[in-house]
Amino acid sequence: MKVSVAALFLLVLTITSVVHSQPKIPESVNPPPNCCLKYHEKVLPRKLVVGYRQALNCHLPAIVFITKRKREVCTDPNNDWVQEYIKDPRLHPRHSRRLAVNITRWEEGQAQIHNSPW
């Protein structure tokens, strides 16, 4: 009897550790950090928008507007108002925060580069 109780305990312990060691959601399901999970439903006032970036290669393609308060708002690229905003020449496209690099000046044949929040 002692052997079967010990074997049963070891089996339960092994199964429990295997179940808890595996992630509940596979990594491939998680969206990249620059992708949107849902759209903002309301029209964003144009006076609040200072820029935008595209997130079109994501599961949920989006135009992400950047507001004066540096908030990012995900919008449906098929909405008419979104298309109007991105055609506005005063509204400039921006890059993802992770990928943004600005060349600030040219010195002795070399560009001076620094990371930018946009």
mmCIF file of C-alpha atoms in Angstrom:
data_model
loop_
_atom_site.group_PDB
_atom_site.id
_atom_site.type_symbol
_atom_site.label_atom_id
_atom_site.label_comp_id
_atom_site.label_asym_id
_atom_site.label_seq_id
_atom_site.Cartn_x
_atom_site.Cartn_y
_atom_site.Cartn_z
ATOM 1 C CA MET A 1 0.000 0.000 0.000
ATOM 2 C CA LYS A 2 2.868 2.418 0.795
ATOM 3 C CA VAL A 3 4.286 1.969 -2.692
ATOM 4 C CA SER A 4 0.997 2.759 -4.432
ATOM 5 C CA VAL A 5 0.369 5.870 -2.273
ATOM 6 C CA ALA A 6 3.895 7.095 -2.983
ATOM 7 C CA ALA A 7 3.482 6.387 -6.706
ATOM 8 C CA LEU A 8 0.135 8.173 -6.779
ATOM 9 C CA PHE A 9 1.616 11.180 -4.950
ATOM 10 C CA LEU A 10 4.549 11.312 -7.390
ATOM 11 C CA LEU A 11 2.182 11.098 -10.370
ATOM 12 C CA VAL A 12 -0.012 13.954 -9.082
ATOM 13 C CA LEU A 13 3.068 16.064 -8.325
ATOM 14 C CA THR A 14 4.471 15.510 -11.832
ATOM 15 C CA ILE A 15 1.189 16.351 -13.565
ATOM 16 C CA THR A 16 0.752 19.491 -11.458
ATOM 17 C CA SER A 17 4.242 20.767 -12.247
ATOM 18 C CA VAL A 18 3.817 20.127 -15.991
ATOM 19 C CA VAL A 19 0.458 21.926 -16.109
ATOM 20 C CA HIS A 20 1.750 24.975 -14.221
ATOM 21 C CA SER A 21 4.990 25.241 -16.209
ATOM 22 C CA GLN A 22 3.224 25.720 -19.569
ATOM 23 C CA PRO A 23 1.820 29.149 -20.490
ATOM 24 C CA LYS A 24 -1.958 29.311 -20.660
ATOM 25 C CA ILE A 25 -1.870 31.216 -23.990
ATOM 26 C CA PRO A 26 0.728 30.369 -26.629
ATOM 27 C CA GLU A 27 3.199 33.176 -27.368
ATOM 28 C CA SER A 28 2.107 33.330 -31.007
ATOM 29 C CA VAL A 29 -1.353 34.505 -29.930
ATOM 30 C CA ASN A 30 -0.047 37.634 -28.183
ATOM 31 C CA PRO A 31 -0.120 40.710 -30.433
ATOM 32 C CA PRO A 32 3.101 42.639 -31.023
ATOM 33 C CA PRO A 33 3.481 45.638 -28.684
ATOM 34 C CA ASN A 34 2.732 48.137 -31.464
ATOM 35 C CA CYS A 35 -0.545 46.515 -32.542
ATOM 36 C CA CYS A 36 -4.086 47.411 -31.516
ATOM 37 C CA LEU A 37 -6.551 45.100 -29.829
ATOM 38 C CA LYS A 38 -9.675 47.154 -30.634
ATOM 39 C CA TYR A 39 -10.751 50.378 -32.318
ATOM 40 C CA HIS A 40 -11.784 53.630 -30.677
ATOM 41 C CA GLU A 41 -15.411 53.988 -31.745
ATOM 42 C CA LYS A 42 -15.905 57.772 -31.602
ATOM 43 C CA VAL A 43 -14.569 60.424 -33.960
ATOM 44 C CA LEU A 44 -11.472 62.024 -32.473
ATOM 45 C CA PRO A 45 -11.529 65.851 -32.527
ATOM 46 C CA ARG A 46 -9.005 66.923 -35.192
ATOM 47 C CA LYS A 47 -7.618 69.695 -32.964
ATOM 48 C CA LEU A 48 -6.354 67.047 -30.495
ATOM 49 C CA VAL A 49 -4.405 65.035 -33.079
ATOM 50 C CA VAL A 50 -0.727 65.865 -33.678
ATOM 51 C CA GLY A 51 0.388 62.821 -35.652
ATOM 52 C CA TYR A 52 -0.321 59.247 -36.598
ATOM 53 C CA ARG A 53 1.366 55.948 -37.304
ATOM 54 C CA GLN A 54 0.252 52.919 -39.237
ATOM 55 C CA ALA A 55 -0.240 49.497 -37.678
ATOM 56 C CA LEU A 56 -1.442 47.773 -40.834
ATOM 57 C CA ASN A 57 0.520 44.508 -40.594
ATOM 58 C CA CYS A 58 -1.230 43.476 -37.395
ATOM 59 C CA HIS A 59 -4.133 41.101 -36.813
ATOM 60 C CA LEU A 60 -6.326 44.205 -36.458
ATOM 61 C CA PRO A 61 -5.042 46.756 -39.005
ATOM 62 C CA ALA A 62 -5.236 50.283 -37.623
ATOM 63 C CA ILE A 63 -4.236 53.902 -37.911
ATOM 64 C CA VAL A 64 -2.958 55.012 -34.512
ATOM 65 C CA PHE A 65 -3.443 58.720 -33.875
ATOM 66 C CA ILE A 66 -1.168 60.497 -31.405
ATOM 67 C CA THR A 67 -2.852 63.219 -29.371
ATOM 68 C CA LYS A 68 -1.427 66.405 -27.873
ATOM 69 C CA ARG A 69 -1.177 64.551 -24.555
ATOM 70 C CA LYS A 70 0.883 61.832 -26.297
ATOM 71 C CA ARG A 71 -1.849 59.238 -26.051
ATOM 72 C CA GLU A 72 -2.226 56.693 -28.818
ATOM 73 C CA VAL A 73 -5.737 56.052 -30.122
ATOM 74 C CA CYS A 74 -6.407 53.067 -32.389
ATOM 75 C CA THR A 75 -8.823 53.728 -35.244
ATOM 76 C CA ASP A 76 -10.288 51.788 -38.143
ATOM 77 C CA PRO A 77 -8.392 52.739 -41.334
ATOM 78 C CA ASN A 78 -11.616 52.254 -43.346
ATOM 79 C CA ASN A 79 -13.509 55.043 -41.553
ATOM 80 C CA ASP A 80 -14.030 58.145 -43.701
ATOM 81 C CA TRP A 81 -12.904 60.544 -40.960
ATOM 82 C CA VAL A 82 -9.668 58.569 -40.487
ATOM 83 C CA GLN A 83 -8.919 58.815 -44.212
ATOM 84 C CA GLU A 84 -9.591 62.570 -44.127
ATOM 85 C CA TYR A 85 -7.231 63.057 -41.178
ATOM 86 C CA ILE A 86 -4.304 61.188 -42.742
ATOM 87 C CA LYS A 87 -4.683 63.178 -45.980
ATOM 88 C CA ASP A 88 -4.287 66.434 -44.040
ATOM 89 C CA PRO A 89 -0.831 67.827 -44.998
ATOM 90 C CA ARG A 90 -0.454 69.362 -41.527
ATOM 91 C CA LEU A 91 -0.671 65.930 -39.904
ATOM 92 C CA HIS A 92 2.618 64.060 -40.241
ATOM 93 C CA PRO A 93 3.119 60.302 -40.077
ATOM 94 C CA ARG A 94 5.229 59.144 -37.152
ATOM 95 C CA HIS A 95 7.099 55.946 -36.499
ATOM 96 C CA SER A 96 6.740 53.456 -33.717
ATOM 97 C CA ARG A 97 8.459 54.508 -30.497
ATOM 98 C CA ARG A 98 10.656 51.442 -30.601
ATOM 99 C CA LEU A 99 11.883 52.112 -34.111
ATOM 100 C CA ALA A 100 12.168 55.893 -34.187
ATOM 101 C CA VAL A 101 15.594 57.357 -34.822
ATOM 102 C CA ASN A 102 16.258 60.961 -35.798
ATOM 103 C CA ILE A 103 19.272 62.251 -37.657
ATOM 104 C CA THR A 104 19.833 65.594 -36.006
ATOM 105 C CA ARG A 105 22.846 66.977 -37.845
ATOM 106 C CA TRP A 106 25.691 66.068 -40.125
ATOM 107 C CA GLU A 107 29.197 66.457 -38.686
ATOM 108 C CA GLU A 108 32.368 65.650 -40.589
ATOM 109 C CA GLY A 109 30.668 63.177 -42.880
ATOM 110 C CA GLN A 110 28.844 61.315 -40.090
ATOM 111 C CA ALA A 111 25.262 61.639 -39.005
ATOM 112 C CA GLN A 112 24.603 62.350 -35.342
ATOM 113 C CA ILE A 113 21.815 59.975 -34.347
ATOM 114 C CA HIS A 114 19.696 59.870 -31.211
ATOM 115 C CA ASN A 115 16.604 57.947 -30.199
ATOM 116 C CA SER A 116 13.379 59.869 -30.367
ATOM 117 C CA PRO A 117 10.085 59.272 -28.595
ATOM 118 C CA TRP A 118 8.475 59.522 -32.064
#
